[in-house]
Tab-separated table of C-alpha atoms and ligand atoms in Angstrom:
chain	number	residue	atom	x	y	z
A	1	MET	CA	-24.805	19.235	8.389
A	2	SER	CA	-21.972	21.754	8.317
A	3	ASP	CA	-18.669	21.114	6.271
A	4	ARG	CA	-16.104	20.213	8.896
A	5	ARG	CA	-18.824	17.112	9.685
A	6	ARG	CA	-19.370	16.094	6.232
A	7	LYS	CA	-18.185	11.919	5.392
A	8	LYS	CA	-15.178	12.507	2.440
A	9	ILE	CA	-15.440	9.584	0.612
A	10	SER	CA	-12.565	6.791	0.936
A	11	ILE	CA	-10.816	5.051	-2.072
A	12	ALA	CA	-9.397	1.659	-2.440
A	13	VAL	CA	-6.428	0.391	-4.035
A	14	ASP	CA	-5.363	-2.876	-4.078
A	15	GLY	CA	-3.320	-5.091	-6.598
A	16	PRO	CA	0.413	-6.749	-6.692
A	17	ALA	CA	3.820	-5.561	-6.315
A	18	GLY	CA	4.861	-2.827	-9.021
A	19	SER	CA	1.283	-2.445	-10.182
A	20	GLY	CA	1.469	1.003	-10.326
A	21	LYS	CA	-0.652	1.127	-7.219
A	22	SER	CA	0.952	3.091	-5.020
A	23	THR	CA	2.207	6.327	-7.648
A	24	VAL	CA	-1.482	6.260	-8.449
A	25	ALA	CA	-2.716	6.345	-4.886
A	26	ARG	CA	-0.699	9.055	-3.931
A	27	ARG	CA	-1.225	11.172	-7.601
A	28	ILE	CA	-5.222	10.578	-6.644
A	29	ALA	CA	-4.967	11.550	-3.319
A	30	VAL	CA	-3.095	14.937	-4.206
A	31	GLU	CA	-5.454	15.967	-6.902
A	32	LEU	CA	-8.789	14.965	-5.051
A	33	GLY	CA	-7.606	16.441	-1.574
A	34	LEU	CA	-7.778	13.267	0.129
A	35	LEU	CA	-5.496	11.499	2.701
A	36	TYR	CA	-3.071	9.243	0.954
A	37	ILE	CA	-2.604	6.175	3.326
A	38	ASP	CA	0.568	3.155	1.995
A	39	THR	CA	-0.621	-0.051	4.236
A	40	GLY	CA	2.542	-1.667	3.003
A	41	ALA	CA	4.871	0.687	4.377
A	42	MET	CA	3.027	-0.574	7.407
A	43	TYR	CA	4.021	-4.032	7.244
A	44	ARG	CA	7.538	-2.719	5.912
A	45	GLY	CA	7.825	-0.903	9.442
A	46	ILE	CA	7.336	-4.053	11.305
A	47	THR	CA	9.985	-6.218	9.378
A	48	LEU	CA	12.306	-3.880	9.495
A	49	LYS	CA	11.789	-3.706	13.020
A	50	ALA	CA	12.109	-7.291	13.465
A	51	LEU	CA	15.114	-7.404	11.329
A	52	ARG	CA	16.719	-4.794	13.344
A	53	GLN	CA	15.712	-6.354	16.825
A	54	GLY	CA	17.074	-10.076	15.210
A	55	ILE	CA	13.737	-11.282	15.108
A	56	SER	CA	12.994	-14.514	12.995
A	57	LEU	CA	10.646	-13.457	10.646
A	58	HIS	CA	8.777	-17.159	11.494
A	59	ASN	CA	8.201	-16.466	14.975
A	60	GLU	CA	4.831	-15.097	15.520
A	61	ALA	CA	4.270	-14.725	18.036
A	62	ALA	CA	6.729	-12.303	18.650
A	63	LEU	CA	6.155	-10.133	15.379
A	64	ALA	CA	2.515	-9.759	16.484
A	65	ARG	CA	3.551	-8.271	19.593
A	66	LEU	CA	5.924	-6.176	17.564
A	67	ALA	CA	2.838	-5.140	15.269
A	68	LYS	CA	0.846	-4.276	18.464
A	69	GLU	CA	3.520	-2.324	20.705
A	70	THR	CA	4.724	-0.385	17.662
A	71	SER	CA	3.700	3.006	17.072
A	72	LEU	CA	3.206	3.573	13.318
A	73	GLU	CA	2.364	7.572	11.947
A	74	PHE	CA	2.514	8.949	8.844
A	75	ARG	CA	3.633	12.489	8.450
A	76	GLU	CA	3.095	15.467	5.808
A	77	MET	CA	6.905	16.591	4.761
A	78	PRO	CA	7.372	19.951	3.715
A	79	ASP	CA	7.561	19.107	0.134
A	80	GLY	CA	3.870	17.185	0.638
A	81	SER	CA	5.159	13.723	0.702
A	82	HIS	CA	4.304	11.643	3.173
A	83	HIS	CA	6.788	9.718	5.185
A	84	LEU	CA	6.527	6.770	7.776
A	85	PHE	CA	7.216	7.529	11.347
A	86	MET	CA	7.922	3.977	13.420
A	87	ASP	CA	8.557	4.714	17.315
A	88	GLY	CA	8.591	8.572	16.735
A	89	GLU	CA	12.127	7.540	13.406
A	90	ASP	CA	11.602	8.292	10.199
A	91	VAL	CA	12.104	4.961	8.495
A	92	SER	CA	10.877	5.708	5.537
A	93	GLU	CA	14.107	5.079	3.262
A	94	GLU	CA	15.038	1.871	4.548
A	95	ILE	CA	11.793	0.024	4.693
A	96	ARG	CA	12.853	0.032	0.650
A	97	SER	CA	15.386	-2.138	1.177
A	98	MET	CA	16.166	-5.502	-0.590
A	99	PRO	CA	16.360	-7.182	2.620
A	100	VAL	CA	12.782	-5.574	4.123
A	101	ASN	CA	11.942	-6.570	0.628
A	102	ASP	CA	12.875	-10.344	0.705
A	103	GLY	CA	11.002	-10.585	4.430
A	104	VAL	CA	7.898	-8.248	4.156
A	105	SER	CA	5.571	-11.070	2.909
A	106	LEU	CA	6.434	-13.615	5.864
A	107	VAL	CA	5.685	-10.797	8.369
A	108	ALA	CA	2.319	-9.599	6.489
A	109	ALA	CA	0.992	-13.296	5.910
A	110	VAL	CA	0.856	-13.689	10.143
A	111	LYS	CA	-2.530	-13.481	10.940
A	112	GLU	CA	-2.075	-11.237	14.760
A	113	VAL	CA	0.053	-9.149	12.243
A	114	ARG	CA	-2.603	-8.416	10.107
A	115	ALA	CA	-5.455	-7.840	13.344
A	116	ALA	CA	-3.195	-5.471	14.324
A	117	LEU	CA	-2.588	-3.147	11.330
A	118	VAL	CA	-5.683	-4.045	10.172
A	119	GLU	CA	-6.825	-2.146	12.823
A	120	LYS	CA	-4.655	0.787	12.659
A	121	GLN	CA	-5.687	1.188	9.390
A	122	GLN	CA	-9.304	1.170	10.059
A	123	ASN	CA	-8.530	3.777	12.441
A	124	LEU	CA	-7.235	5.916	10.215
A	125	GLY	CA	-9.997	5.605	7.681
A	126	ALA	CA	-12.344	6.042	9.882
A	127	ARG	CA	-13.647	9.571	9.288
A	128	GLY	CA	-13.176	8.924	4.920
A	129	GLY	CA	-11.221	10.914	2.872
A	130	VAL	CA	-8.434	8.919	2.245
A	131	VAL	CA	-7.425	6.581	-0.598
A	132	MET	CA	-5.178	3.717	0.743
A	133	ASP	CA	-3.322	1.096	-1.063
A	134	GLY	CA	-2.542	-2.513	-0.353
A	135	ARG	CA	-3.796	-6.006	-1.122
A	136	ASP	CA	-7.091	-5.983	0.907
A	137	ILE	CA	-8.199	-2.656	1.395
A	138	GLY	CA	-11.311	-3.335	-0.232
A	139	THR	CA	-12.262	-6.693	1.039
A	140	VAL	CA	-11.248	-6.030	5.000
A	141	VAL	CA	-9.750	-2.702	5.600
A	142	LEU	CA	-12.856	-0.868	4.011
A	143	PRO	CA	-15.297	-2.551	2.537
A	144	GLN	CA	-17.306	0.350	2.703
A	145	ALA	CA	-15.168	2.363	0.064
A	146	GLU	CA	-17.497	4.116	-1.919
A	147	TRP	CA	-14.494	2.915	-4.731
A	148	LYS	CA	-12.466	0.458	-5.251
A	149	PHE	CA	-9.683	-0.233	-8.542
A	150	PHE	CA	-7.873	-2.945	-8.305
A	151	LEU	CA	-4.664	-2.387	-10.496
A	152	THR	CA	-2.752	-5.467	-12.183
A	153	ALA	CA	0.396	-5.561	-14.868
A	154	SER	CA	1.924	-8.470	-16.217
A	155	PRO	CA	4.947	-9.661	-13.507
A	156	GLN	CA	7.611	-8.690	-16.293
A	157	GLU	CA	6.367	-5.123	-16.384
A	158	ARG	CA	5.893	-4.742	-12.403
A	159	ALA	CA	9.702	-6.062	-12.216
A	160	ARG	CA	10.563	-2.926	-14.548
A	161	ARG	CA	9.377	-0.894	-12.757
A	162	ARG	CA	10.040	-2.006	-9.323
A	163	TRP	CA	13.820	-2.285	-10.525
A	164	ARG	CA	13.350	1.065	-12.606
A	165	GLU	CA	12.239	2.545	-9.135
A	166	LEU	CA	15.348	1.073	-7.163
A	167	LYS	CA	17.604	1.960	-9.553
A	168	ALA	CA	16.393	6.067	-9.481
A	169	LYS	CA	17.195	5.835	-5.316
A	170	GLY	CA	20.876	4.626	-6.658
A	171	LEU	CA	20.057	0.997	-5.490
A	172	ASP	CA	22.405	-1.563	-7.586
A	173	VAL	CA	20.066	-4.245	-8.183
A	174	SER	CA	19.646	-6.891	-10.974
A	175	LEU	CA	16.088	-6.819	-12.330
A	176	ALA	CA	17.021	-10.665	-12.392
A	177	GLU	CA	16.971	-10.677	-8.867
A	178	ILE	CA	13.970	-7.949	-8.529
A	179	GLU	CA	11.962	-10.592	-11.106
A	180	ALA	CA	12.689	-13.371	-8.505
A	181	ASN	CA	11.235	-11.218	-5.772
A	182	ILE	CA	7.845	-10.228	-6.965
A	183	ALA	CA	7.553	-13.926	-8.002
A	184	ASN	CA	7.906	-15.230	-4.592
A	185	ARG	CA	5.944	-11.824	-2.995
A	186	ASP	CA	2.543	-12.815	-5.665
A	187	GLU	CA	2.897	-16.474	-4.621
A	188	ILE	CA	2.940	-15.976	-1.222
A	189	ASP	CA	0.696	-12.981	-0.604
A	190	SER	CA	-1.860	-14.560	-2.712
A	191	THR	CA	-2.257	-18.129	-1.582
A	192	ARG	CA	-1.715	-16.618	2.585
A	193	LYS	CA	-4.763	-18.107	4.089
A	194	VAL	CA	-5.520	-14.501	6.099
A	195	ASN	CA	-6.823	-11.875	3.944
A	196	PRO	CA	-4.862	-12.637	0.580
A	197	LEU	CA	-4.578	-10.837	-2.550
A	198	ARG	CA	-7.939	-10.441	-3.824
A	199	PRO	CA	-10.204	-8.139	-5.509
A	200	ALA	CA	-13.701	-7.401	-4.136
A	201	ALA	CA	-16.477	-8.314	-6.236
A	202	ASP	CA	-17.228	-5.091	-6.535
A	203	ALA	CA	-14.135	-3.504	-7.242
A	204	LEU	CA	-13.288	-2.275	-11.133
A	205	PHE	CA	-10.109	-4.001	-12.513
A	206	LEU	CA	-7.740	-2.224	-14.781
A	207	ASP	CA	-4.894	-3.583	-16.124
A	208	THR	CA	-2.157	-1.414	-16.576
A	209	THR	CA	1.050	-2.569	-18.022
A	210	GLU	CA	0.029	-0.511	-21.547
A	211	MET	CA	-0.616	2.161	-19.773
A	212	SER	CA	1.403	5.486	-18.262
A	213	ILE	CA	0.945	6.652	-15.188
A	214	GLU	CA	-1.074	9.727	-16.100
A	215	GLU	CA	-3.491	7.269	-18.124
A	216	VAL	CA	-3.704	5.621	-15.193
A	217	VAL	CA	-4.810	8.284	-13.238
A	218	ASP	CA	-6.808	9.880	-15.469
A	219	TRP	CA	-9.199	6.532	-16.069
A	220	ILE	CA	-9.791	6.814	-12.306
A	221	LYS	CA	-10.405	10.311	-11.862
A	222	LYS	CA	-12.674	9.940	-14.495
A	223	LYS	CA	-13.888	6.774	-12.835
A	224	VAL	CA	-14.568	8.892	-9.224
A	225	GLY	CA	-15.899	12.087	-10.992
A	226	GLU	CA	-13.228	15.395	-11.178
A	227	ASP	CA	-15.881	17.532	-9.865
A	228	LYS	CA	-16.216	15.437	-6.472
A	229	THR	CA	-19.888	15.601	-7.149
A	230	ASN	CA	-19.112	11.723	-5.260
A	231	VAL	CA	-17.873	13.943	-1.704
A	232	LEU	CA	-20.728	12.784	0.748
B	1	LIG	O1	2.976	-2.527	-1.487
B	1	LIG	P1	3.696	-3.199	-0.799
B	1	LIG	O2	5.270	-3.873	-1.807
B	1	LIG	O3	4.513	-2.222	0.002
B	1	LIG	O4	3.947	-4.090	-0.067
B	1	LIG	C1	4.474	-4.507	0.967
B	1	LIG	C2	4.086	-6.227	1.787
B	1	LIG	O5	2.854	-6.279	2.407
B	1	LIG	C3	3.454	-7.321	0.372
B	1	LIG	O6	4.273	-8.448	0.044
B	1	LIG	C4	2.513	-7.374	0.376
B	1	LIG	C5	2.074	-7.079	2.032
B	1	LIG	N1	0.451	-5.627	2.206
B	1	LIG	C6	-0.147	-6.610	2.690
B	1	LIG	O7	-0.497	-7.843	2.439
B	1	LIG	N2	-1.689	-6.057	2.662
B	1	LIG	C7	-1.687	-4.776	2.665
B	1	LIG	N3	-2.585	-3.718	2.866
B	1	LIG	C8	-0.326	-3.793	2.283
B	1	LIG	C9	0.636	-4.610	2.072
């Protein structure tokens, strides 16, 4: 088989908000030459669009329609980062705002929204060569992924990480506000009926509470094998 047709490995990284999975997944993708896909950003995009259009986050039919008709595309920026373009507009900053943080779990709990976004995610991952992060990647989106990781950390540590991230972006939020938001999202994400946050039976579990990003990245790279012999 020619090199162009070789199928590269896929890596699923799941875990709760603030577990460090996005930062880690992005780094792993760059270091292993794979494409990084942030599935949470897609749920955030639909939430942002609903808020902008004044659609109630309890109106499941309208949310499902939005998820089906909205174009969501990741484009690589000159600095190597990937931005989310929604219907052609770069919404990467706005999807991290507090109104979106507060509403996204409701949107992500809607069955038809999930069906539409899972389909888009599976298309993006169909040819392999991706590191995808989310909540249901190992269980639903890419059950065939060669590697599945489930990252977690204590709720206090996860809230501190999110708070530092938002502060660094100049957002004025209190740690208490973030703690409440994370606890609320944990509750909704893990108890919802459709594809709740749950490790795949064959996922490797890692508690990152006491670990730096570098340590987590190294741990995963060791598992996957830095020499890329895992690339099929
Ligand atoms: O990873 P994040 O914080 O950007 O995710 C935003 C929300 O979307 C979060 O509440 C869980 C939900 N989500 C999901 O249900 N399934 C995914 N694959 C990714 C995110």
